[in-house]
mmCIF file of C-alpha atoms and ligand atoms in Angstrom:
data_model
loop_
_atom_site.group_PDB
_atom_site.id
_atom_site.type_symbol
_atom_site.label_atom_id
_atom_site.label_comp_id
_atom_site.label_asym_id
_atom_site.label_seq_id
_atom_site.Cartn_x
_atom_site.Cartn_y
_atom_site.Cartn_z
ATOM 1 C CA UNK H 1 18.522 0.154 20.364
ATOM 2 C CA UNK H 2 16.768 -1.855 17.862
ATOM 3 C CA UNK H 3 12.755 -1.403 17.456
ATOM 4 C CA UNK H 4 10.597 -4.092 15.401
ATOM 5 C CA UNK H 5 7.600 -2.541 14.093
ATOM 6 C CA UNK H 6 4.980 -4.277 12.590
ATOM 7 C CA UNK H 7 2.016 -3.254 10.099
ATOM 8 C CA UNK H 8 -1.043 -4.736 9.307
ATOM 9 C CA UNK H 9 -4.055 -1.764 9.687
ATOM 10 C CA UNK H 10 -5.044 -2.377 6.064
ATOM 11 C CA UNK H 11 -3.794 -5.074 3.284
ATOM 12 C CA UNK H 12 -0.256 -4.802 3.635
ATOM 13 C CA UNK H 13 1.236 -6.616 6.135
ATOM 14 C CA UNK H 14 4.547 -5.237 6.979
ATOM 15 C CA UNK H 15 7.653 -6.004 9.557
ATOM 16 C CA UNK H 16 10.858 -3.466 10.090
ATOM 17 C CA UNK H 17 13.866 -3.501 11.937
ATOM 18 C CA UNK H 18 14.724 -0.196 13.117
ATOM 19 C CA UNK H 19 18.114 1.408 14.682
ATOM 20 C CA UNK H 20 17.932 4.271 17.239
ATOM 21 C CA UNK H 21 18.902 5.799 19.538
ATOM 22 C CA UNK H 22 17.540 4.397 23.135
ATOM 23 C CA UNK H 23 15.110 6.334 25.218
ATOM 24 C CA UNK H 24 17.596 7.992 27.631
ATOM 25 C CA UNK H 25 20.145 8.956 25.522
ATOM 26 C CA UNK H 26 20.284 12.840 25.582
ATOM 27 C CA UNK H 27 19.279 12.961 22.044
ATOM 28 C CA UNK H 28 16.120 10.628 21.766
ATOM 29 C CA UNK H 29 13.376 12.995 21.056
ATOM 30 C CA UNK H 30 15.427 14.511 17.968
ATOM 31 C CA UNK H 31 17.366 10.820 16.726
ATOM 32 C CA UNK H 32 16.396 9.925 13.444
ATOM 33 C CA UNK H 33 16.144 6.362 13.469
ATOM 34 C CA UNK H 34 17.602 4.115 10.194
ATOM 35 C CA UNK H 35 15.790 1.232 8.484
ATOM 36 C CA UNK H 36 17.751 -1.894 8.801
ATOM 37 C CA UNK H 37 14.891 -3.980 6.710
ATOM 38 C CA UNK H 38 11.394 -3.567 5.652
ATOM 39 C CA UNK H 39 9.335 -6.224 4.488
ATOM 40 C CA UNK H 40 6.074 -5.614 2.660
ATOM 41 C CA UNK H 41 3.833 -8.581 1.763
ATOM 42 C CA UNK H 42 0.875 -7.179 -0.641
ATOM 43 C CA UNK H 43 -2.568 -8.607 -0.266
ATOM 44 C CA UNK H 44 -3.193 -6.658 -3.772
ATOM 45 C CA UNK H 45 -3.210 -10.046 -6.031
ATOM 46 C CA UNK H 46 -5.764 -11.205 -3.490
ATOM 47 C CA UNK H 47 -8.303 -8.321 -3.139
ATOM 48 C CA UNK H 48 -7.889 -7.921 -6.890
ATOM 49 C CA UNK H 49 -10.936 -10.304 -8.415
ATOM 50 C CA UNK H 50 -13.291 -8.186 -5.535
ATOM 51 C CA UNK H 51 -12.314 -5.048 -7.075
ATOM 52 C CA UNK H 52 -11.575 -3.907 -3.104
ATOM 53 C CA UNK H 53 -10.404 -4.757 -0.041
ATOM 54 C CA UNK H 54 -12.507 -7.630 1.598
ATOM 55 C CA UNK H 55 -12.294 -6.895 5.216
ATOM 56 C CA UNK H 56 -12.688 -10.387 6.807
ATOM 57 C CA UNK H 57 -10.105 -12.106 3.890
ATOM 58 C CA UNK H 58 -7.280 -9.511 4.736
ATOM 59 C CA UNK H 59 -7.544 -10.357 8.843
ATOM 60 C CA UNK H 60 -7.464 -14.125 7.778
ATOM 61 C CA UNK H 61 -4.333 -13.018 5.296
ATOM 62 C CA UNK H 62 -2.487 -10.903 7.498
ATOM 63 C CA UNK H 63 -2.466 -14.342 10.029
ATOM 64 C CA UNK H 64 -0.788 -16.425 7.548
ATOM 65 C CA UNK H 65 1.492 -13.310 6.545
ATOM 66 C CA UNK H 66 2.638 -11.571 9.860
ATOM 67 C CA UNK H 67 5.067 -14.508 11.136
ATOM 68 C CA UNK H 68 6.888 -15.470 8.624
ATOM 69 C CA UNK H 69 7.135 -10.786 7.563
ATOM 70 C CA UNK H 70 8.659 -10.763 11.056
ATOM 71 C CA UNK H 71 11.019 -13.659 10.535
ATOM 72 C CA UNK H 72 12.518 -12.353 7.205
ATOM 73 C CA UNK H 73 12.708 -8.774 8.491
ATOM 74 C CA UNK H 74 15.047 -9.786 11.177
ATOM 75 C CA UNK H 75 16.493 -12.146 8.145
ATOM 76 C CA UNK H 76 17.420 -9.107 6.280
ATOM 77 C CA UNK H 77 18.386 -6.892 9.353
ATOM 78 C CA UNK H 78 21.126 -9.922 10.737
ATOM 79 C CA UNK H 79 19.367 -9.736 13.880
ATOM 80 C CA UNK H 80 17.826 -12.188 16.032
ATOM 81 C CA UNK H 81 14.807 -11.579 18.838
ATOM 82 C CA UNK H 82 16.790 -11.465 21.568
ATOM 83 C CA UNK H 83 18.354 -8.328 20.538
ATOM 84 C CA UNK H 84 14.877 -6.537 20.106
ATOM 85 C CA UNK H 85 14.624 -3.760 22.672
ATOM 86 C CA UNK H 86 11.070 -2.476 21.950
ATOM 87 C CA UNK H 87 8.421 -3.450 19.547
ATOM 88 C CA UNK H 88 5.844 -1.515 17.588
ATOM 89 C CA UNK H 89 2.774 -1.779 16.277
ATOM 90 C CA UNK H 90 0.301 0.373 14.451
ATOM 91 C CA UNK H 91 -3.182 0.427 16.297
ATOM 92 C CA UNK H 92 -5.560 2.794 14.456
ATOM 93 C CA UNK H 93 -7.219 3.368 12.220
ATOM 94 C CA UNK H 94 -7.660 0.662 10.270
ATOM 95 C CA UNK H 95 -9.683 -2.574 9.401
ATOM 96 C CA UNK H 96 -10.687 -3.905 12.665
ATOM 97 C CA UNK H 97 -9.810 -7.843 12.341
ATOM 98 C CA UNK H 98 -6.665 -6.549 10.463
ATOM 99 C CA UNK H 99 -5.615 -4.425 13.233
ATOM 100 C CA UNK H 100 -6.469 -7.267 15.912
ATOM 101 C CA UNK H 101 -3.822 -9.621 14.348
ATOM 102 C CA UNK H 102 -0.801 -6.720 14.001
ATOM 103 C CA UNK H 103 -1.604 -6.043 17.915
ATOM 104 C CA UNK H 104 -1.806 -9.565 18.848
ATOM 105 C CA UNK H 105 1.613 -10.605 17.298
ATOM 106 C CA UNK H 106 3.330 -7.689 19.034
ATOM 107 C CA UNK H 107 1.744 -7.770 22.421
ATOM 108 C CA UNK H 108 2.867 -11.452 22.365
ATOM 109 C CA UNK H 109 6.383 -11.044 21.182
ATOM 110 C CA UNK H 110 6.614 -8.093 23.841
ATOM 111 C CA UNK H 111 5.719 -10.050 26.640
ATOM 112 C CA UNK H 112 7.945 -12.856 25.779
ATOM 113 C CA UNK H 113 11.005 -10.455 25.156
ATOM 114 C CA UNK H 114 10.488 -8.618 28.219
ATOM 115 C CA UNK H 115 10.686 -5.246 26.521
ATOM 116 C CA UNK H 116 8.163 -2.110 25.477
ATOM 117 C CA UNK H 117 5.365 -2.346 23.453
ATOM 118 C CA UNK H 118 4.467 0.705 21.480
ATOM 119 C CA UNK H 119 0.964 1.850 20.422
ATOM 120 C CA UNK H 120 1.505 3.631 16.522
ATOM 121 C CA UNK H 121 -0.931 6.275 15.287
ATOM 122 C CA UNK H 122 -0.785 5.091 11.225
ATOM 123 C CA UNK H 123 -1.080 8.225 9.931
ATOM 124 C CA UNK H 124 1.400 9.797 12.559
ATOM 125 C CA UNK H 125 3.306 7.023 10.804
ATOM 126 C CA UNK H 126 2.556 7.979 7.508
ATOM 127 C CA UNK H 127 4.026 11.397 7.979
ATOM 128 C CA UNK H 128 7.107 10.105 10.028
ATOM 129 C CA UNK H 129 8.070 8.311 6.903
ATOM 130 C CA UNK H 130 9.053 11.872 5.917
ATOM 131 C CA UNK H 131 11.494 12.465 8.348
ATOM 132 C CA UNK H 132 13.086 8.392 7.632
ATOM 133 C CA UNK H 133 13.516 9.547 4.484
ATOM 134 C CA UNK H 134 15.786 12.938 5.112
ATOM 135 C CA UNK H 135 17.335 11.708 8.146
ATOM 136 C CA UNK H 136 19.910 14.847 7.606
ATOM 137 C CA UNK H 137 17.198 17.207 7.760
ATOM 138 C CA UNK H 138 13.983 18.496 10.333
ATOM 139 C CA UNK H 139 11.136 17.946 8.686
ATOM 140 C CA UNK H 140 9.143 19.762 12.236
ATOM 141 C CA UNK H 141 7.370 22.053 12.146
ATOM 142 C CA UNK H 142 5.280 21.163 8.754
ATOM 143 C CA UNK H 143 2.028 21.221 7.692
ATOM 144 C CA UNK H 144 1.046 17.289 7.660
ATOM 145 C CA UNK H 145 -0.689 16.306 4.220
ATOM 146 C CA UNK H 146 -1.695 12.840 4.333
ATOM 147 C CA UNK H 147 -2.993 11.166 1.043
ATOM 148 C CA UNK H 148 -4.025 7.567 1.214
ATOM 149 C CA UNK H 149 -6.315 5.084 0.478
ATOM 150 C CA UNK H 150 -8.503 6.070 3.427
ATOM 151 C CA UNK H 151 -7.554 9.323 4.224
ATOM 152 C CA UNK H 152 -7.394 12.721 3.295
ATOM 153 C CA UNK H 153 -6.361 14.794 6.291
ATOM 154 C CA UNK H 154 -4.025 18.255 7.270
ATOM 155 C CA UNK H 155 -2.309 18.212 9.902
ATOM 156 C CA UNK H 156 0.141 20.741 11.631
ATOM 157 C CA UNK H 157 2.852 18.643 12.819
ATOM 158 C CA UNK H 158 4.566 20.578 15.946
ATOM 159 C CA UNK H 159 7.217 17.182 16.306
ATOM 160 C CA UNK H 160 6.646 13.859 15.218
ATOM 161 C CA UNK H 161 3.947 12.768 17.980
ATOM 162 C CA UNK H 162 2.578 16.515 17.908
ATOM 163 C CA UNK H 163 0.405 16.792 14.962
ATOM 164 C CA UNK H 164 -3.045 18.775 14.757
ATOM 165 C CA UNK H 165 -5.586 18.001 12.602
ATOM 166 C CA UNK H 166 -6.625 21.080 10.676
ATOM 167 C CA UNK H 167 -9.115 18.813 8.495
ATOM 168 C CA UNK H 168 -9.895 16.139 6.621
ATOM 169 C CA UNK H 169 -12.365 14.384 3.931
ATOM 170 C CA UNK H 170 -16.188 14.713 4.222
ATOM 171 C CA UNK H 171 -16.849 11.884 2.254
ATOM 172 C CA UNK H 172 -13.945 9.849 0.177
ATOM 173 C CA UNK H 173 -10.697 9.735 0.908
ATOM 174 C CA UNK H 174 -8.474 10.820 -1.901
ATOM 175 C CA UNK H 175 -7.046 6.818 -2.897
ATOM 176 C CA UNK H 176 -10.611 5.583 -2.410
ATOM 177 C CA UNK H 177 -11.650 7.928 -4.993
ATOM 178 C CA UNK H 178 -9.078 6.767 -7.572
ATOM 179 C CA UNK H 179 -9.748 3.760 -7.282
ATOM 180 C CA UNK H 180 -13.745 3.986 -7.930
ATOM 181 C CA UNK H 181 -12.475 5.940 -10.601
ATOM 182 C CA UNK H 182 -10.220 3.327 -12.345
ATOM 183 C CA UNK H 183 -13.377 0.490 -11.123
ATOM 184 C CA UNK H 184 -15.445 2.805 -13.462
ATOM 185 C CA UNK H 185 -12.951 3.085 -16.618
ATOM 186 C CA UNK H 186 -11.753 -0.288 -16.096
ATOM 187 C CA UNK H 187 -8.537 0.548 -14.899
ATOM 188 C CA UNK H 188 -7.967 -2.342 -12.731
ATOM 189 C CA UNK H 189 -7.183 -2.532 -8.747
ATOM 190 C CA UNK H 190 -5.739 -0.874 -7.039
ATOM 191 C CA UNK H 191 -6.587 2.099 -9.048
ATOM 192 C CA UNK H 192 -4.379 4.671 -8.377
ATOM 193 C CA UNK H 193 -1.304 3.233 -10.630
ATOM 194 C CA UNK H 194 -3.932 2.490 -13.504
ATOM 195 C CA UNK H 195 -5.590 5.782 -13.287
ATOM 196 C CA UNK H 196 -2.006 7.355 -13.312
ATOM 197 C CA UNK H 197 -1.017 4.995 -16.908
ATOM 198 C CA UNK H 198 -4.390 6.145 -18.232
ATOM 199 C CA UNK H 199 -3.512 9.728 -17.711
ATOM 200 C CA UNK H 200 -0.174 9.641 -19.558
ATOM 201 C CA UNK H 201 -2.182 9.973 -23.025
ATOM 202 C CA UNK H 202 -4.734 12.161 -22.216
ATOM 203 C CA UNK H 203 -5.986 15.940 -21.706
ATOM 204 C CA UNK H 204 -5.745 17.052 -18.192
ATOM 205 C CA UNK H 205 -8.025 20.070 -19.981
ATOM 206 C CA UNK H 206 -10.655 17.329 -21.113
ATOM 207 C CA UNK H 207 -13.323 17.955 -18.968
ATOM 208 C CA UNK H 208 -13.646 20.675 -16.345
ATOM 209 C CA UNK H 209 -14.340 18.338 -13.423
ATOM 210 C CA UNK H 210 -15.491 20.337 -10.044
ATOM 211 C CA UNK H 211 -13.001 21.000 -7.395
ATOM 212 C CA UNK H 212 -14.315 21.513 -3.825
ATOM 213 C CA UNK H 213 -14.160 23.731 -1.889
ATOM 214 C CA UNK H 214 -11.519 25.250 -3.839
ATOM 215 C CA UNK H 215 -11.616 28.249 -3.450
ATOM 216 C CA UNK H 216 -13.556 27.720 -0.056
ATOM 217 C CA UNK H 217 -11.339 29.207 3.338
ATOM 218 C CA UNK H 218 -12.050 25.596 5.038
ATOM 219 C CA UNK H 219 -9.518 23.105 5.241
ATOM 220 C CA UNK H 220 -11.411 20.116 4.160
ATOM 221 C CA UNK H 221 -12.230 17.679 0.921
ATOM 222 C CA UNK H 222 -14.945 15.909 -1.127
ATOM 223 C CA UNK H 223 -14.154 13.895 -3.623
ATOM 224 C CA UNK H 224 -17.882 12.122 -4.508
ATOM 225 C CA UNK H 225 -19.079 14.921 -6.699
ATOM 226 C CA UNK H 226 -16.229 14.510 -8.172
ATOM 227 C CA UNK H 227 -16.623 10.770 -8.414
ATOM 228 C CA UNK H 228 -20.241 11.515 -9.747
ATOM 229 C CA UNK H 229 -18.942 13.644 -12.820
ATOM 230 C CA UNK H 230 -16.834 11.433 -13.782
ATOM 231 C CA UNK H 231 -19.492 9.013 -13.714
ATOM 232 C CA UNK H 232 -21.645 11.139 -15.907
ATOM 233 C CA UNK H 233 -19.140 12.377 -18.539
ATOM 234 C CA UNK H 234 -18.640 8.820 -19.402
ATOM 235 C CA UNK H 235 -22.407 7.211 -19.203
ATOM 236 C CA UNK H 236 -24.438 10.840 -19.896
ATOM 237 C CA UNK H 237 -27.017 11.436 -17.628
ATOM 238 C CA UNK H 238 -28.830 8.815 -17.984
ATOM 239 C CA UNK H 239 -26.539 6.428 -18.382
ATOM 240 C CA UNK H 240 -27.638 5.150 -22.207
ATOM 241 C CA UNK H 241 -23.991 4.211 -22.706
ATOM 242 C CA UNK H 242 -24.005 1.231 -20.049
ATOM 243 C CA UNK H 243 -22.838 -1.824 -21.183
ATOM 244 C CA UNK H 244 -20.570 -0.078 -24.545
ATOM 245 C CA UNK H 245 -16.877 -0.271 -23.771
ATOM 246 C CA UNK H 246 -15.714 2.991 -24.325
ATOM 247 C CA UNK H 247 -13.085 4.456 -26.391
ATOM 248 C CA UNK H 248 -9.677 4.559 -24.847
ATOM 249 C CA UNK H 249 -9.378 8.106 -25.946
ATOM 250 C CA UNK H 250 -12.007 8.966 -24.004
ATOM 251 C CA UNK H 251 -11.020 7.205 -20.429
ATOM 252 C CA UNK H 252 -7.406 8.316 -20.965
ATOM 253 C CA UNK H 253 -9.208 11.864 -21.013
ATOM 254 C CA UNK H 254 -11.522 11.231 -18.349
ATOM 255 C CA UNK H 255 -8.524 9.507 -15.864
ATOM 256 C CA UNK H 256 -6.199 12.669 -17.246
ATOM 257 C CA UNK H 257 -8.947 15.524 -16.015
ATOM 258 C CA UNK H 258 -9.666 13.291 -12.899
ATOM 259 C CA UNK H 259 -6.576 13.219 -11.774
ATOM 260 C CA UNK H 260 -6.108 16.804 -12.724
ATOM 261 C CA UNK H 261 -8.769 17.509 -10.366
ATOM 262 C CA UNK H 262 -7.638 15.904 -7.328
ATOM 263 C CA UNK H 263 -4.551 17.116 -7.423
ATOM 264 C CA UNK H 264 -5.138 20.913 -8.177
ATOM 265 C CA UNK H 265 -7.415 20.449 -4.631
ATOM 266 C CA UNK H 266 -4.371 18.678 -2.954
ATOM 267 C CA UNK H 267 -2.158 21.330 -3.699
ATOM 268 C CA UNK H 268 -4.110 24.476 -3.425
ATOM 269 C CA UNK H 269 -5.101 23.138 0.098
ATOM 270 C CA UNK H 270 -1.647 22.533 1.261
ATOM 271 C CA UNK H 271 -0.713 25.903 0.492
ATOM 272 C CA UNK H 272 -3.850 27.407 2.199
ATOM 273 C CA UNK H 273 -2.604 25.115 5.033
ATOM 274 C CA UNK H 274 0.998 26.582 4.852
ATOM 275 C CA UNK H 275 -0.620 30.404 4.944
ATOM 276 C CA UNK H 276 -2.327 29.316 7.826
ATOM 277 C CA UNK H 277 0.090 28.024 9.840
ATOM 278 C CA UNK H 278 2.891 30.208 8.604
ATOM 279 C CA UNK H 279 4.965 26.890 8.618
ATOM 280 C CA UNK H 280 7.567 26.915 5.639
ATOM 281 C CA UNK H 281 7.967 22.800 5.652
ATOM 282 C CA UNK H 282 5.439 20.839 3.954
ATOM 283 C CA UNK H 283 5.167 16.792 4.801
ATOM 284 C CA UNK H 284 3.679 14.243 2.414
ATOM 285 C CA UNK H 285 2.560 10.711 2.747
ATOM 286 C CA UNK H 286 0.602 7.673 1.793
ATOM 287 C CA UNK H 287 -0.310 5.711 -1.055
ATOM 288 C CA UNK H 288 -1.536 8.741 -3.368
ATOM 289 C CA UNK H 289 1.704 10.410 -3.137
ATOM 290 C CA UNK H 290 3.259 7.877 -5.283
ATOM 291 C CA UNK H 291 1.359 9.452 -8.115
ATOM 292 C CA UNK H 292 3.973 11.238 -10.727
ATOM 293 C CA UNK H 293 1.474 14.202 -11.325
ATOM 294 C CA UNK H 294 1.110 14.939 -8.234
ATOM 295 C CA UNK H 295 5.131 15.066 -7.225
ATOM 296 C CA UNK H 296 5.395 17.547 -9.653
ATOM 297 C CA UNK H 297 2.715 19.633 -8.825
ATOM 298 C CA UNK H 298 3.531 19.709 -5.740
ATOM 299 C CA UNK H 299 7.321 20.151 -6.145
ATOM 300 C CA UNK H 300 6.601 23.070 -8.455
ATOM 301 C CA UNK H 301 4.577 24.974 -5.640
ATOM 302 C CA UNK H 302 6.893 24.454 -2.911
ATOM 303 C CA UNK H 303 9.585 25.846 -4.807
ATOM 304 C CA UNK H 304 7.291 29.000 -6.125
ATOM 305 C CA UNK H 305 6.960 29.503 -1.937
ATOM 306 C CA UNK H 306 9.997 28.769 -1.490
ATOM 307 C CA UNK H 307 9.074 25.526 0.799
ATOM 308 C CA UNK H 308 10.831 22.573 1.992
ATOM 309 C CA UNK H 309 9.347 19.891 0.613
ATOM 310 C CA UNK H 310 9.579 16.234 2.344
ATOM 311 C CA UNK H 311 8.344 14.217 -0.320
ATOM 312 C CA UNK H 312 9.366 10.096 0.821
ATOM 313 C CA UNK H 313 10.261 7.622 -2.050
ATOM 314 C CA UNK H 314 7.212 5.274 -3.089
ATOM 315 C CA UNK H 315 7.881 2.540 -1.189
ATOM 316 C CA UNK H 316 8.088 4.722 2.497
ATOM 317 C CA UNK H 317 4.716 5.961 0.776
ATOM 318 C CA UNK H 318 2.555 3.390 0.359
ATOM 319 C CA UNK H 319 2.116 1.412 3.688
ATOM 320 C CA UNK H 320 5.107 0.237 5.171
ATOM 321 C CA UNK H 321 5.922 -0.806 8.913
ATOM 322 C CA UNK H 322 9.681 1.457 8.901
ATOM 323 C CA UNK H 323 7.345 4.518 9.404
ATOM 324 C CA UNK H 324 6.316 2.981 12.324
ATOM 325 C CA UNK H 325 9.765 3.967 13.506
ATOM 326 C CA UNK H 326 8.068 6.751 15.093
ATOM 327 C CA UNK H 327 8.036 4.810 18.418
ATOM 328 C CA UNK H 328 11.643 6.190 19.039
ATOM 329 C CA UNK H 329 9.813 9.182 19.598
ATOM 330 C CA UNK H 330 7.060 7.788 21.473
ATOM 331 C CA UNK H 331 9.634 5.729 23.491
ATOM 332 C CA UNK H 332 11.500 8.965 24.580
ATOM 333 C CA UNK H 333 8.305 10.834 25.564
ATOM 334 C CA UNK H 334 7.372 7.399 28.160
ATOM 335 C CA UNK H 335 4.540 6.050 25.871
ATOM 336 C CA UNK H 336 4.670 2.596 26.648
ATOM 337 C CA UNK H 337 1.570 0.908 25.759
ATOM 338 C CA UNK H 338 0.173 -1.417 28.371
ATOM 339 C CA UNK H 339 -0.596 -5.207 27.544
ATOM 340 C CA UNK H 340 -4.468 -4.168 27.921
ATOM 341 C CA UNK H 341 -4.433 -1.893 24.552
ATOM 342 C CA UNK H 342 -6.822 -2.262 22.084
ATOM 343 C CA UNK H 343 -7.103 -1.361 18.272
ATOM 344 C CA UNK H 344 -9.037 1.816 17.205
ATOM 345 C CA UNK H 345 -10.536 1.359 14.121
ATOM 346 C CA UNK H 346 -11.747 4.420 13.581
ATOM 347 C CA UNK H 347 -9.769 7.817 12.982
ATOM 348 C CA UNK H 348 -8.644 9.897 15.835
ATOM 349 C CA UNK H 349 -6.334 12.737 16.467
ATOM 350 C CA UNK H 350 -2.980 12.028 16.307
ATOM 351 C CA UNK H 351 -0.967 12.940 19.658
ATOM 352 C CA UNK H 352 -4.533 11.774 21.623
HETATM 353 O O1 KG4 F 401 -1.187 4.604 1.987
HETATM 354 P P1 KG4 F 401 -1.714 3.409 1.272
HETATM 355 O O2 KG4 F 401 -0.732 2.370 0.821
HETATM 356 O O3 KG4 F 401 -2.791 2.674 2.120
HETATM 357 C C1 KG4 F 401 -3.642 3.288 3.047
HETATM 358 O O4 KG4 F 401 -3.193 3.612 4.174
HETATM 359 O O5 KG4 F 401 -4.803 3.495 2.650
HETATM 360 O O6 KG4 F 401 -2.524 3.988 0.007
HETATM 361 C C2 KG4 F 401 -3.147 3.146 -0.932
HETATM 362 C C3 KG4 F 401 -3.841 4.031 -1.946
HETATM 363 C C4 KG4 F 401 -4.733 3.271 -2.915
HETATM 364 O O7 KG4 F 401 -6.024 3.859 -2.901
HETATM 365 C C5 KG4 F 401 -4.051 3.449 -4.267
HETATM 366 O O8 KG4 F 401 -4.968 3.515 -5.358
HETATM 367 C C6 KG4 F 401 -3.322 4.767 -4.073
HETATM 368 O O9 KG4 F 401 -2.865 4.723 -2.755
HETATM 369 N N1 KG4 F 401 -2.227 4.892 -5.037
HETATM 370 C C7 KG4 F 401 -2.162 5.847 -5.973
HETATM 371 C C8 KG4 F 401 -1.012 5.573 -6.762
HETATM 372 N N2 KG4 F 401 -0.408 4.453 -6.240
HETATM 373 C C9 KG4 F 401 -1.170 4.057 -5.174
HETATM 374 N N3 KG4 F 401 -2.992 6.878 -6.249
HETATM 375 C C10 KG4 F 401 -2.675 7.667 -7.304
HETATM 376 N N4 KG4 F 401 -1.612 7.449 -8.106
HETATM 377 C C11 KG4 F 401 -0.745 6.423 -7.874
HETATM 378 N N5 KG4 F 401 0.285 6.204 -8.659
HETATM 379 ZN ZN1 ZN F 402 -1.676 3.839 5.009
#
C-alpha cells in the first residue's frame, strides 16, 4: 500500500511517498515501510534575516509550499493520486497556523481519494525515523531520545506508537539553545550547524560551563543557565564588552565548551535512561542529532554498554515527512483519524 505523508509542524514543509505493507496483512504491526521520495522545502533562507522562526510567515509559507512538495513527491515516487491508499499528516506539536495548513491539505486530499487519514505524533515521528533507517533491524524496545529544535524529551518506546515519556526540558529545548547560542557569537541561523563549525577550532575544556542536573537521579534538562554562562563568559558580568566583536578564538572556545556541555548532559541522561529501563536499544532523533560531536559521543557510549545504537542519517534527522511513515503502524492498530481532527500545538504524550 502506498501512504503520502505530509509535514509542515514547524518550517519545513515536507511530502513522502511511502511503501508498506497494508493494514491486514499478517505482518502490519512489525512491516518496515520504505521511502519511495521525500521532499523537503526549507523555510531557513526565509526565517534567516529574523534570526528565528516567525510563526505567522511560516503558515503563509508552508501554503505556497505544501502543493507543489506533494506534487513532486509523487514526481519522484512514479506515482499518481489515485494510487494513494492512506494519507498522513503530522498534527502536534507544532506552530499552530503551520500545523493548520499540513492538516488541511491532507484532510482534503483524503476525502477526495476516499481513503484513511492518519493523525502523526511528530516526535513519535521523529523516533520512527530510526527504525526507516535500519529497516533490517528492531529498533523496539529503546529508550526514545529526542533532540530538536523544540524538544528535549526521553521516552521509553515499547513499539513504534508505544512510547512513554520519562522526561523532558524545563525550560529550552536542546536546538533552541544552540541556536541562542550561535545568535549570541554570531554564528548565524539556524545555529546548530554554525555552532558545530565554530567548535571545530576550539577547546571543549575552555570554560567549565554547568551541566544540569547531571548528576541529579531525574530524567529531565535545562539548558538556560547554561545559555546564561555563556552569555557571561563572553560579555563579563556586566556586560562592558557589548558592542566589541570578539575574538574568534574566543567564540570558537565558547561554541567548543557549549557544545561540550550539552552533549555530556545528552549522553549521561540517555544512559541513566537505559539503567532505568534496563532497555539495551537506544533511539535518536531530530535536528540536534545531526551534530558530529554528538554522534560520536554517543556512539562511543553505546558501544562501552554494549548498546544498539539507532542513530538515522541527517536528512531522516532533521524534519522530514518519511518519518511520518509511522502511520503503517497506526493504520494496523485502527487509528484512523476522523475528518473532525484538529492540530495540537502543544506537546503531549505520545501513544495519547
Ligand atoms: O528536528 P528539527 O529539524 O526541527 C524541530 O522539530 O525542531 O531540529 C532543528 C534544530 C535547530 O535548532 C538546529 O539548530 C538544530 O536542529 N541543528 C543542530 C545541528 N543541525 C541542526 N544542532 C546542533 N548541531 C548541528 N549540526
Ligand atoms: Zn522536528
Amino acid at each position: 500500500m502506498l501512504l503520502l505523508a505530509i509535514e509542515t509542524t514547524c518550517d519545513e514543509t515536507g511530502a513522502a511517498v511511502l511503501e508498506g505493507a497494508s493494514p491486514d496483512s499478517p505482518d502490519a504491526l512489525t512491516a518496515v515501510p520504505t521511502i519511495r521520495s521525500s521532499v523537503v522545502a526549507s523555510q531557513i533562507a526565509i526565517h534567516k534575516r529574523f534570526g528565528g522562526v516567525v510563526p505567522e510567515i511560516a503558515a503563509r509559507e508552508h501554503v505556497r509550499q505544501v502543493l507543489p512538495v506533494i506534487d513532486e513527491a509523487l514526481r519522484q515516487a512514479g506515482v499518481t493520486l489515485g494510487q494513494i491508499g492512506a494519507v498522513a499528516v503530522a498534527t502536534r506539536p507544532g506552530l499552530v497556523g503551520a500545523l493548520v495548513v499540513g492538516l488541511t491539505a491532507a484532510k482534503s486530499l483524503a476525502w477526495a481519494l476516499g481513503v484513511p487519514l492518519v493523525a502523526v505524533d511528530h516526535l513519535e515521528g521523529h523516533l520512527y525515523a530510526c527504525q526507516l533507517a535500519h529497516p533490517d533491524r528492531s529498533v523496539y524496545p529503546c529508550v526514545g531520545l529526542v533532540v530538536s529544535g523544540g524538544h528535549s524529551s526521553l521516552y521509553a518506546c515499547r513499539g513504534p506508537i508505544e512510547a512513554e515519556l520519562l522526561g523532558g526540558t524545563v525550560d529550552d529545548a536542546a536546538g533552541e539553545a544552540f541556536d541562542k547560542v550561535a545568535s549570541l557569537l554570531a554564528l548565524g541561523y539556524p545555529g546548530g550547524p554554525g555552532v558545530e563549525r565554530a567548535a571545530r577550532s576550539g577547546n571543549p575544556k575552555a570554560f567549565a560551563f554547568p551541566r544540569a542536573f547531571l548528576h541529579d537521579d531525574r530524567l529531565a534538562f535545562s539548558f538556560s543557565g547554561l545559555k546564561t554562562a555563556v552569555l557571561y563568559a563572553l560579555k563579563g558580568q556586566d556586560a562592558r564588552t557589548t558592542g566589541v566583536a570578539p575574538p574568534p578564538e574566543l567564540v570558537a572556545d565558547l561554541a567548543a565548551s557549549f557544545q561540550e556541555a550539552v552533549v555530556d548532559i545528552f549522553v549521561s541522561k540517555a544512559a541513566r535512561a537505559l539503567d532505568r529501563t534496563g532497555y539495551s536499544r537506544l533511539g535518536i532523533g531530530g535536528g540536534v542529532a545531526v551534530n558530529g560531536r554528538f554522534r560520536s559521543k554517543v556512539e562511543a557510549m553505546a558501544a562501552g554498554r554494549g548498546v544498539e545504537l539507532f542513530l538515522p542519517p541527517p536528512s531522516l534527522c532533521t524534519d522530514n515527512a518519511a518519518m511520518s511513515g509511522v502511520a503503517f503502524a497506526k493504520l494496523a492498530a485502527g487509528q484512523v483519524a476522523g475528518l473532525d481532527v484538529d492540530v495540537t500545538p502543544g506537546l503531549v504524550r505520545p501513544g495519547r
